[in-house]
mmCIF file with all atom_site columns, C-alpha atoms in Angstrom:
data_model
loop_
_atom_site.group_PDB
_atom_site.id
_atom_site.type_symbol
_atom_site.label_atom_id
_atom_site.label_alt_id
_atom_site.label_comp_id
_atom_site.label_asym_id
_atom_site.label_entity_id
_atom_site.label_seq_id
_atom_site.pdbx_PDB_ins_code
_atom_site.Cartn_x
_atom_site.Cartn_y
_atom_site.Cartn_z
_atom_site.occupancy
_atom_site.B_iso_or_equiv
_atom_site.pdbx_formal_charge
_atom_site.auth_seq_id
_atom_site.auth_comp_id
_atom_site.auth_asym_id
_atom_site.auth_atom_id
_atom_site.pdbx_PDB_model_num
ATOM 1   C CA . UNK A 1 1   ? 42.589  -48.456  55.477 1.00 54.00 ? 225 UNK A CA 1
ATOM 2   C CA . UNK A 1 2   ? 44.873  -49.707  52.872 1.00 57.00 ? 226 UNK A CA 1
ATOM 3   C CA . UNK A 1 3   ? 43.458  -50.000  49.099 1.00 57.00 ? 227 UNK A CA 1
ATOM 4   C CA . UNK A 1 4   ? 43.232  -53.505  48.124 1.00 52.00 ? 228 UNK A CA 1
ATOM 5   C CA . UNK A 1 5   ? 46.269  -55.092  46.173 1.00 56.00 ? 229 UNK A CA 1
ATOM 6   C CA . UNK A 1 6   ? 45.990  -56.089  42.375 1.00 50.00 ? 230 UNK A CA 1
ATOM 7   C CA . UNK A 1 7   ? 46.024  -59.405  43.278 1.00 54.00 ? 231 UNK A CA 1
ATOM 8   C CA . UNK A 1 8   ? 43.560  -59.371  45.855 1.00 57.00 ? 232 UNK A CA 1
ATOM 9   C CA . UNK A 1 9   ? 41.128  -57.016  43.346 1.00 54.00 ? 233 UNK A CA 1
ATOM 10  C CA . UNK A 1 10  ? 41.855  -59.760  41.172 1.00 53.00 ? 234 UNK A CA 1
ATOM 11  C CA . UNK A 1 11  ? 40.301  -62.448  42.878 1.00 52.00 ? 235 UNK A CA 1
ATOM 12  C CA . UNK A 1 12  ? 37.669  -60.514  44.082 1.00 54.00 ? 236 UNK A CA 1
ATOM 13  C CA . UNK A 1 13  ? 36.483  -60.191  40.359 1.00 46.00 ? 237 UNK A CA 1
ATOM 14  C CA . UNK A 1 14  ? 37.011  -63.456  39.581 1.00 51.00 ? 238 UNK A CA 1
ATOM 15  C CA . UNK A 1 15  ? 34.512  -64.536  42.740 1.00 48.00 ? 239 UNK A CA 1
ATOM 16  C CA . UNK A 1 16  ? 31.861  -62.257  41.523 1.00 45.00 ? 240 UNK A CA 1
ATOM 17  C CA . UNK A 1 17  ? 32.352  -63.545  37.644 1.00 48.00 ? 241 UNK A CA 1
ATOM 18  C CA . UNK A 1 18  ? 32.271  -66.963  39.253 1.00 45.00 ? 242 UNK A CA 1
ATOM 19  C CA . UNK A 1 19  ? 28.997  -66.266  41.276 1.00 47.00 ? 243 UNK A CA 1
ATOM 20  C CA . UNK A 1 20  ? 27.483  -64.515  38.595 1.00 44.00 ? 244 UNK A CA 1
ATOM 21  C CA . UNK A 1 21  ? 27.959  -67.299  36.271 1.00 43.00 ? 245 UNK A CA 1
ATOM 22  C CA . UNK A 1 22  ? 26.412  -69.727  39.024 1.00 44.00 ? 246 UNK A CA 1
ATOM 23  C CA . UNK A 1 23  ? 22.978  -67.821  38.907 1.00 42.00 ? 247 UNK A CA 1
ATOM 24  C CA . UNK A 1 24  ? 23.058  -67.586  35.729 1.00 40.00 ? 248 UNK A CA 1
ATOM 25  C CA . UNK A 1 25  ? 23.129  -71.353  35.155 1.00 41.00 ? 249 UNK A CA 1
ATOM 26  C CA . UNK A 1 26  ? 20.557  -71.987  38.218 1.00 41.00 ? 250 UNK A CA 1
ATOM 27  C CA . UNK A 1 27  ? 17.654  -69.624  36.518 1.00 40.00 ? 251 UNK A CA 1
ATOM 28  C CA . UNK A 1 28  ? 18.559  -71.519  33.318 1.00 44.00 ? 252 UNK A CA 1
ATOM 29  C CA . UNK A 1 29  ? 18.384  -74.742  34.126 1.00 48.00 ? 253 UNK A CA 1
ATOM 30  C CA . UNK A 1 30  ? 14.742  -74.960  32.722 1.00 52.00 ? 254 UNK A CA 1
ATOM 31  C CA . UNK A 1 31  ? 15.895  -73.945  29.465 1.00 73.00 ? 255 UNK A CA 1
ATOM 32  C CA . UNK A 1 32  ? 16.580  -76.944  27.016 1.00 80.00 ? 256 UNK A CA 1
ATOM 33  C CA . UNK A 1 33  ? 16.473  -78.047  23.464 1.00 85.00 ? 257 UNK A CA 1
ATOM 34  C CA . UNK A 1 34  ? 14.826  -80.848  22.371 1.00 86.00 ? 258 UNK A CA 1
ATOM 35  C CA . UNK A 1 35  ? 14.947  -82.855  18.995 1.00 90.00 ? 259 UNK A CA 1
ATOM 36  C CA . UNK A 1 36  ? 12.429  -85.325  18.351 1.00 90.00 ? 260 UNK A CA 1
ATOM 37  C CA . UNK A 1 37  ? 12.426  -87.378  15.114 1.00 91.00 ? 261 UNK A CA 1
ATOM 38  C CA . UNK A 1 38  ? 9.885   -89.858  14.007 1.00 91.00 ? 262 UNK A CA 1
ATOM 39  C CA . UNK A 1 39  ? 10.785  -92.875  11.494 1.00 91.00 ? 263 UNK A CA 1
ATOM 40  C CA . UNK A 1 40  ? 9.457   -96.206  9.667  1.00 91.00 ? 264 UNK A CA 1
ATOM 41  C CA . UNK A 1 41  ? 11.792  -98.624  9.832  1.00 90.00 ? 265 UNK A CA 1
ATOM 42  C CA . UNK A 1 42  ? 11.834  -100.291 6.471  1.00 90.00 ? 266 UNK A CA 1
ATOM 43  C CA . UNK A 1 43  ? 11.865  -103.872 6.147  1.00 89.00 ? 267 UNK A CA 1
ATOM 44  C CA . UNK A 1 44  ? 15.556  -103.799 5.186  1.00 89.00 ? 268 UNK A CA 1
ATOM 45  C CA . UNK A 1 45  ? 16.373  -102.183 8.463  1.00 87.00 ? 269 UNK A CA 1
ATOM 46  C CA . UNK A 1 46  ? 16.666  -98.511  6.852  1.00 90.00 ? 270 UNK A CA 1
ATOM 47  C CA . UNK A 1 47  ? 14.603  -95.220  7.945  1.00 92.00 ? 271 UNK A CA 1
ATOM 48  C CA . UNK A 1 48  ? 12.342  -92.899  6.471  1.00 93.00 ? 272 UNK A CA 1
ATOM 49  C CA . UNK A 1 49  ? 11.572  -89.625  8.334  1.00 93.00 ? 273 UNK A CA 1
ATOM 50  C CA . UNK A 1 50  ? 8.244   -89.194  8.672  1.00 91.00 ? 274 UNK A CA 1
ATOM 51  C CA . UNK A 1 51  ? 6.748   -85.347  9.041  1.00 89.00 ? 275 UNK A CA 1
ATOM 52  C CA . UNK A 1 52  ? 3.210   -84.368  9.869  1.00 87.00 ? 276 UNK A CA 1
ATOM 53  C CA . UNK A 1 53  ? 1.357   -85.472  6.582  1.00 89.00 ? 277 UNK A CA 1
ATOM 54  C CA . UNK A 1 54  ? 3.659   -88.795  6.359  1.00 90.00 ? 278 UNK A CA 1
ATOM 55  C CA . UNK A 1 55  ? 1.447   -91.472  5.451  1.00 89.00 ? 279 UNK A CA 1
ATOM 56  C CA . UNK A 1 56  ? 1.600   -95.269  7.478  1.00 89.00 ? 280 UNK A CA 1
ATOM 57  C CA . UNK A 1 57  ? -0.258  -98.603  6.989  1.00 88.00 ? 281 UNK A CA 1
ATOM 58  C CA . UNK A 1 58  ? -1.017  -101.564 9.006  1.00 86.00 ? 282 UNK A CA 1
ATOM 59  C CA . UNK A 1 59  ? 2.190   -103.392 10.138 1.00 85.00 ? 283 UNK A CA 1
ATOM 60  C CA . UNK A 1 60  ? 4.560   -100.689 9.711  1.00 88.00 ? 284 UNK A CA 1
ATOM 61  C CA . UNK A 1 61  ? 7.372   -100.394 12.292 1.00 88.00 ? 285 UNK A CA 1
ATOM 62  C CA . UNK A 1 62  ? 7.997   -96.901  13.841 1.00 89.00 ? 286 UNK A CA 1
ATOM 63  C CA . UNK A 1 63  ? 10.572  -95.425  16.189 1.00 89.00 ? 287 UNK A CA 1
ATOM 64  C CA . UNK A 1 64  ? 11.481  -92.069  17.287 1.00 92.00 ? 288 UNK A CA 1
ATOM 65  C CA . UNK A 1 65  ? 14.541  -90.993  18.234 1.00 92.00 ? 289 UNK A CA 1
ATOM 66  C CA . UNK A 1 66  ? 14.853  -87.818  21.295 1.00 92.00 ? 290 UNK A CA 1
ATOM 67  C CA . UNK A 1 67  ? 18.149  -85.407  21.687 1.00 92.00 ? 291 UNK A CA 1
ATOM 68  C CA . UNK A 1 68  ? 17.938  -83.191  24.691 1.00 91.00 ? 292 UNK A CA 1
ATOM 69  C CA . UNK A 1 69  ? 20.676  -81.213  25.850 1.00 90.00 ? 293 UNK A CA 1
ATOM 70  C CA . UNK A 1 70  ? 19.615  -81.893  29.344 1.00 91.00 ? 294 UNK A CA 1
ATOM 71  C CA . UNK A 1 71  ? 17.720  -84.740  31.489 1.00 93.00 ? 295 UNK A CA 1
ATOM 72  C CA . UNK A 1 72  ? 13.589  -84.812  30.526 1.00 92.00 ? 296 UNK A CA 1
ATOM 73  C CA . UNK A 1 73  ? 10.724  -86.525  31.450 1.00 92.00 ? 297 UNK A CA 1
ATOM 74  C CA . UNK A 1 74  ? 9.298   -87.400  28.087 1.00 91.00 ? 298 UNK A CA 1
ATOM 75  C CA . UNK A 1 75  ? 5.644   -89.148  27.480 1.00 88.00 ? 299 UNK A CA 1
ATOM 76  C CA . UNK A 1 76  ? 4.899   -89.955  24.075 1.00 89.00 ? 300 UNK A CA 1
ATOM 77  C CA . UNK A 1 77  ? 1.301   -91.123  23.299 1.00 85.00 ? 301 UNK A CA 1
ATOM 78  C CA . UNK A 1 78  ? -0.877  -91.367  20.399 1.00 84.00 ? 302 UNK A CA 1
ATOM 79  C CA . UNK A 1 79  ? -4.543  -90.270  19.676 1.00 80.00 ? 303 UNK A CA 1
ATOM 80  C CA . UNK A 1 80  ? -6.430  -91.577  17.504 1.00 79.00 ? 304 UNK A CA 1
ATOM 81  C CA . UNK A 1 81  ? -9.609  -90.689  15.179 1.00 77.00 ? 305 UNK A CA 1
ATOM 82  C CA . UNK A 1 82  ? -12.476 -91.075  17.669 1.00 77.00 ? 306 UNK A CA 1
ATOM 83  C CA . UNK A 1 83  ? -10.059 -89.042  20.206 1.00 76.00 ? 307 UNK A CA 1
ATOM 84  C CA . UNK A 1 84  ? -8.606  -92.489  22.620 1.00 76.00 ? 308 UNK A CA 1
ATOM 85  C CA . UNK A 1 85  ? -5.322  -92.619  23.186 1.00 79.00 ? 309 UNK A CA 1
ATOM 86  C CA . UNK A 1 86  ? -2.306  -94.944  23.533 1.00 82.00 ? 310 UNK A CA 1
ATOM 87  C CA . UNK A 1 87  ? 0.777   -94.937  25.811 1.00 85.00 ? 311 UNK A CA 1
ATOM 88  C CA . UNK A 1 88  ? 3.794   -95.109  23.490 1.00 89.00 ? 312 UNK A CA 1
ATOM 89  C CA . UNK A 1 89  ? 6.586   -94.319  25.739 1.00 91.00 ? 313 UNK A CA 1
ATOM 90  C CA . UNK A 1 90  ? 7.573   -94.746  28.869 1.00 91.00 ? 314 UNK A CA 1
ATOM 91  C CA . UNK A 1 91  ? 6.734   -99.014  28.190 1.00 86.00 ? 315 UNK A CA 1
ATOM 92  C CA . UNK A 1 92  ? 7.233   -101.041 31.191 1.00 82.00 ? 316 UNK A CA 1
ATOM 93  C CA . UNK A 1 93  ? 8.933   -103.588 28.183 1.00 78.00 ? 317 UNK A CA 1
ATOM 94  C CA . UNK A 1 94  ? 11.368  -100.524 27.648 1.00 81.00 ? 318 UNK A CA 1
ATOM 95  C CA . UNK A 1 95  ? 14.926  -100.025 29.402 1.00 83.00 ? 319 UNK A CA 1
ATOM 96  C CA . UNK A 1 96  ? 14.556  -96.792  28.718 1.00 89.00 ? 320 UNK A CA 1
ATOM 97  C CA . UNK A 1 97  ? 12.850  -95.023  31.413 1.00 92.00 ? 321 UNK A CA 1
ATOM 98  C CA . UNK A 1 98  ? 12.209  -91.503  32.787 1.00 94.00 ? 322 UNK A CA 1
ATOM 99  C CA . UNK A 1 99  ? 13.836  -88.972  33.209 1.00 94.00 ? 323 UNK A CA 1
ATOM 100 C CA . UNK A 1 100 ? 15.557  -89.620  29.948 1.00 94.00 ? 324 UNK A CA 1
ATOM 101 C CA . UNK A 1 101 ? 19.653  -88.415  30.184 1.00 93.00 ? 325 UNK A CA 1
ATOM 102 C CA . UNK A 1 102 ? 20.787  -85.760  28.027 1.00 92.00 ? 326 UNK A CA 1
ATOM 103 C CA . UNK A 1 103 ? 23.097  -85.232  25.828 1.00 92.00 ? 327 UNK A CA 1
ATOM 104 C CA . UNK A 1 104 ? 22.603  -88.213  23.911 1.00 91.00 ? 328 UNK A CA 1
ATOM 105 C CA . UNK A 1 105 ? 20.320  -89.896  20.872 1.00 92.00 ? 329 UNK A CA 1
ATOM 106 C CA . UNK A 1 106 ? 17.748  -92.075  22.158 1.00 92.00 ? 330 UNK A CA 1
ATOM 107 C CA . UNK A 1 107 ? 15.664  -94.696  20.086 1.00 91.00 ? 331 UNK A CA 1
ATOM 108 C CA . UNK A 1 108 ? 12.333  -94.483  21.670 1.00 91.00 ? 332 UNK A CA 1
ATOM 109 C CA . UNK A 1 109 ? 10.795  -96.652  22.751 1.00 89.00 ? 333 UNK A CA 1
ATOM 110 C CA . UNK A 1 110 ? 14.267  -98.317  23.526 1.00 84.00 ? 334 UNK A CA 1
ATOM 111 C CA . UNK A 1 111 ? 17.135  -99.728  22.215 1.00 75.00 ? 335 UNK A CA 1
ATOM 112 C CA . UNK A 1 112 ? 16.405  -102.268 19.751 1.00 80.00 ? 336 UNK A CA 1
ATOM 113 C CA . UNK A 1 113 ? 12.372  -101.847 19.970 1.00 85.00 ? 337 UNK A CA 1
ATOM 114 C CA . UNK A 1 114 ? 9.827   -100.408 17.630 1.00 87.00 ? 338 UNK A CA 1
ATOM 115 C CA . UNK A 1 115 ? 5.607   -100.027 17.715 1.00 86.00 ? 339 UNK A CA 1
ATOM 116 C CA . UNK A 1 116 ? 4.157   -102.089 15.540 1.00 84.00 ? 340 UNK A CA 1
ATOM 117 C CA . UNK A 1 117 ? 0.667   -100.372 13.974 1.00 84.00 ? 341 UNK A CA 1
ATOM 118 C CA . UNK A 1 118 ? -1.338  -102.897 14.103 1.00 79.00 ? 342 UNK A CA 1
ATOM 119 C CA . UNK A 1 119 ? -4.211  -100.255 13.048 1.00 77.00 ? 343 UNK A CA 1
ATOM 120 C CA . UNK A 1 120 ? -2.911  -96.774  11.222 1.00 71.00 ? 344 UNK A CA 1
ATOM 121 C CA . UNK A 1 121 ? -5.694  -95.187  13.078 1.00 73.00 ? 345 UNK A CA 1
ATOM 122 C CA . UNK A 1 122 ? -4.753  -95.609  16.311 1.00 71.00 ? 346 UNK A CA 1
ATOM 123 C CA . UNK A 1 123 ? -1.624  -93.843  15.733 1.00 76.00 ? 347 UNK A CA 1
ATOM 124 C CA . UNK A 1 124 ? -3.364  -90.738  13.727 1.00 79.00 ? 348 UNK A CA 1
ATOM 125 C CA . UNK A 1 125 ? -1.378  -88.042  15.757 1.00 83.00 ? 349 UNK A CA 1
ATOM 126 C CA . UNK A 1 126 ? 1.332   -88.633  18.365 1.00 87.00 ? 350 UNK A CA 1
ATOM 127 C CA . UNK A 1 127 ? 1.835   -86.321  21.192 1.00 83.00 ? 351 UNK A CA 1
ATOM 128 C CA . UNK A 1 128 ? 5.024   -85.684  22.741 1.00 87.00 ? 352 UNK A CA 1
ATOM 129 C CA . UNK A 1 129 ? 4.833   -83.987  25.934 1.00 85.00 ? 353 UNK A CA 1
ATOM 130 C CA . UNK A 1 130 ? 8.868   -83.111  27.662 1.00 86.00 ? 354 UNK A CA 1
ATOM 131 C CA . UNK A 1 131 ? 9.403   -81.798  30.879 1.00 86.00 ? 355 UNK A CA 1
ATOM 132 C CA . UNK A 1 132 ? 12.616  -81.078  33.376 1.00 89.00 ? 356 UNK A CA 1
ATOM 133 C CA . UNK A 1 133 ? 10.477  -81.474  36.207 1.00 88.00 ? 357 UNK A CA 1
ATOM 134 C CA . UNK A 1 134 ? 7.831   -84.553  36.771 1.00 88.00 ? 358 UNK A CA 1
ATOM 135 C CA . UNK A 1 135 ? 4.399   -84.050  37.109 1.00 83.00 ? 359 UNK A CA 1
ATOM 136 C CA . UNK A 1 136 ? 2.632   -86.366  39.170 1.00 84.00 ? 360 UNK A CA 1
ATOM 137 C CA . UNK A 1 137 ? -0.648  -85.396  36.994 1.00 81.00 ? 361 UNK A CA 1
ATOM 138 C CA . UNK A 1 138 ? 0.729   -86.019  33.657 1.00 82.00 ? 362 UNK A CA 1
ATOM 139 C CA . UNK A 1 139 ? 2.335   -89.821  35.296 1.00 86.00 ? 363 UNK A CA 1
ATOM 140 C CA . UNK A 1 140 ? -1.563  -90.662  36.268 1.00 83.00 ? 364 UNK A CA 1
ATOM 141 C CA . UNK A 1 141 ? -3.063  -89.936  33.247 1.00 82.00 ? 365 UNK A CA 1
ATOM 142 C CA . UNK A 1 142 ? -0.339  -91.512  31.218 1.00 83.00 ? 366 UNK A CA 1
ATOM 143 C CA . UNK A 1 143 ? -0.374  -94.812  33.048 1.00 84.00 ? 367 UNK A CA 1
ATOM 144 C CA . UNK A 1 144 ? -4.369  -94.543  32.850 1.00 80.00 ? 368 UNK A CA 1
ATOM 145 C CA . UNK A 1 145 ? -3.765  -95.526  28.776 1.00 79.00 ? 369 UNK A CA 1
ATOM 146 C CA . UNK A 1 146 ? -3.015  -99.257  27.430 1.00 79.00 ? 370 UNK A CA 1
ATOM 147 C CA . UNK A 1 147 ? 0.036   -99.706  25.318 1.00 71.00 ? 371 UNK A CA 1
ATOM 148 C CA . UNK A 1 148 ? -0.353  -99.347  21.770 1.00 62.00 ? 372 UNK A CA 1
ATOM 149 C CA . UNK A 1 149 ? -0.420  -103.285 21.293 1.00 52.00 ? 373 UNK A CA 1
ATOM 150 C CA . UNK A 1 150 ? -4.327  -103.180 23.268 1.00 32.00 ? 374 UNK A CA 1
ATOM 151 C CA . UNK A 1 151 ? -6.072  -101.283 20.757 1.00 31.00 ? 375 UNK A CA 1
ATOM 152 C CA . UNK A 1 152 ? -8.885  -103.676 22.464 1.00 33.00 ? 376 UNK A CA 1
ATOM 153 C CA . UNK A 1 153 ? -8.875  -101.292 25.696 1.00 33.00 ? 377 UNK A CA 1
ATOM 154 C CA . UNK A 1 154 ? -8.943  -97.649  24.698 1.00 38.00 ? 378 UNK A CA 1
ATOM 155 C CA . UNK A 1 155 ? -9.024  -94.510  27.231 1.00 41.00 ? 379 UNK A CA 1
ATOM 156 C CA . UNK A 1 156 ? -10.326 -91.583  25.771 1.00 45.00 ? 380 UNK A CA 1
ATOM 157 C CA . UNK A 1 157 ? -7.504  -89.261  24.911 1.00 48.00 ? 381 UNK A CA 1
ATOM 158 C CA . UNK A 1 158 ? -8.868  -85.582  25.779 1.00 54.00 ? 382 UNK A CA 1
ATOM 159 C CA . UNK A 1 159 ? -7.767  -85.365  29.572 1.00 57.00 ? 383 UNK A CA 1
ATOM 160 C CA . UNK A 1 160 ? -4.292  -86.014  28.913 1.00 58.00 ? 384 UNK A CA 1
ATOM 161 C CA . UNK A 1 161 ? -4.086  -83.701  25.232 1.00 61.00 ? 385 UNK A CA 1
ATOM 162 C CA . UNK A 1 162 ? -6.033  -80.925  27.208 1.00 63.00 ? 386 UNK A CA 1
ATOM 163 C CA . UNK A 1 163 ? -3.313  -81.193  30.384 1.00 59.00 ? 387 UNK A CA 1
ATOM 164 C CA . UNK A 1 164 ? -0.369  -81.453  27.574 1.00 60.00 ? 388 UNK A CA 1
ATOM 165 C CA . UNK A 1 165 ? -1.334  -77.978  26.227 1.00 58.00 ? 389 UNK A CA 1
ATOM 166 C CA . UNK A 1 166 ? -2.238  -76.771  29.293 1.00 59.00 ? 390 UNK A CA 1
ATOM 167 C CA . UNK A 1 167 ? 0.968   -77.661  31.027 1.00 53.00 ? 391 UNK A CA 1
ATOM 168 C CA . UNK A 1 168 ? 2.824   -76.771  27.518 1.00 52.00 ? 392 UNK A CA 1
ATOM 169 C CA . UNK A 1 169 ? 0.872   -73.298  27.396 1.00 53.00 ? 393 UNK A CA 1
ATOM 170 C CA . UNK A 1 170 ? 1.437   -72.142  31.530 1.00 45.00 ? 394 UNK A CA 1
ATOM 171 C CA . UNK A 1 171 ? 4.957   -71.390  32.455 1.00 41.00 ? 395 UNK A CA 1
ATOM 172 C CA . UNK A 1 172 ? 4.334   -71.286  36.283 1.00 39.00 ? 396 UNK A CA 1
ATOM 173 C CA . UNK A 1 173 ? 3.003   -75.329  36.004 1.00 41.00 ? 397 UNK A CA 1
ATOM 174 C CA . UNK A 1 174 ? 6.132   -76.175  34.717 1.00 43.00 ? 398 UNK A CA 1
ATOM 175 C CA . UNK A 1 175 ? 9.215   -74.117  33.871 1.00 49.00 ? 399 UNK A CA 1
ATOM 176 C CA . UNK A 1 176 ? 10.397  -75.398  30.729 1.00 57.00 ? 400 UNK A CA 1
ATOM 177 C CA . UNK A 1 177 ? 7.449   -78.168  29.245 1.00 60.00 ? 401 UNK A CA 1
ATOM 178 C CA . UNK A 1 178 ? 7.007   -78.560  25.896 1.00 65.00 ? 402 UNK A CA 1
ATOM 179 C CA . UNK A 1 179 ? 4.102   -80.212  23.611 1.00 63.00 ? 403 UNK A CA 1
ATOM 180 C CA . UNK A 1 180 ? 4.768   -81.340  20.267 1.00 71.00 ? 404 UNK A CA 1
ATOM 181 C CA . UNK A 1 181 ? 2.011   -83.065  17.686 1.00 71.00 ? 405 UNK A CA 1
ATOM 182 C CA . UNK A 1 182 ? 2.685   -84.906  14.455 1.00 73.00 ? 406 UNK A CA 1
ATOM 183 C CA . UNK A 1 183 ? -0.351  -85.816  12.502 1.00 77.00 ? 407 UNK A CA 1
ATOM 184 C CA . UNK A 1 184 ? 0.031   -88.855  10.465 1.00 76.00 ? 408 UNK A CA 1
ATOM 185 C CA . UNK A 1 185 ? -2.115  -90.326  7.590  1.00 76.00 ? 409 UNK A CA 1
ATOM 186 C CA . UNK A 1 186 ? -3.478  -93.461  6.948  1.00 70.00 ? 410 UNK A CA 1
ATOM 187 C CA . UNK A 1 187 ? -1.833  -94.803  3.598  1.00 67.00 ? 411 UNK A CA 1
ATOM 188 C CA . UNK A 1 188 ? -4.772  -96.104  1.074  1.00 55.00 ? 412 UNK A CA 1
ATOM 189 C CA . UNK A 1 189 ? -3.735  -99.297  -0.783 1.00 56.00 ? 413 UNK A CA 1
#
């Protein structure tokens, strides 16, 4: 049998490099970064971040803007002090909708839009819970809560927290999920 030419060596390399690569990128498609930042828009249209110990009053307008360097199914809610929660984001009112695209800057909870806190308590700590995969659990309990403008009608918060860390804290639910928490404060005039 004759021994294989350069060129033909050549492209057998390059095949294996090539399907080598392709594995590589199919157990990695889980992996992801995500960048969540939380603002008050001031009433001359600027920002200020705000970090876990960031203070907020009635009537303040807050956004948050997500970079993901690939496609996620983000819910954003927020607990507050006796433990209900709010639906933040996804917002029927919202063009925005999941999975949100990567490789981009999103304003949540959508272009041009901002939650009003009509109470500083009901937004106390936010959750945000990102996924590559959807989870028809997470959708339920998420579109159990009101929207942040019914602080009327509130659903108490602990199923949906406990199945954020749980889903957050067990690989095998969900490669990739994440849970993040920013505690706010209530501001004291």
């Amino acid at each position: 049998m004759a021994k294989p030419t350069y060129s033909r060596r050549r492209l057998i390399g390059i095949t294996v490099i090539l399907v080598m690569t392709g594995v590589v990128l199919v157990t990695n498609q889980s992996q992801y970064h995500l960048e969540t930042v939380l603002f008050k828009v001031n009433p001359d249209g600027s920002r200020t971040e705000l970090e876990d110990g960031s203070a907020i009053s009635d009537g303040d307008q807050l956004l948050m803007h997500v970079t993901s360097t690939s496609p996620l199914y983000i819910h954003v809610f927020s607990e507050d002090s006796q433990g209900d929660a709010h639906g933040l984001f996804p917002l029927a009112s919202s063009g925005l909708q999941n999975p949100v695209p990567g490789h981009h800057t999103y304003a949540l909870p959508g272009d041009e839009l901002t939650w009003t806190v009509h109470s500083a308590a009901t937004f106390r700590i936010i959750h945000i819970l990102a996924s590559p995969e959807p989870d028809s659990r997470v959708d339920a309990a998420y579109a159990a809560l009101p929207a942040p403008h019914l602080v009327d009608v509130a659903v108490a918060a602990t199923p949906l927290v406990d199945l954020s860390r749980e889903i957050a804290d067990t690989a095998e639910m969900i490669k990739g999920a994440s849970h993040r928490v920013i505690e706010l404060a209530t501001k004291v005039d």
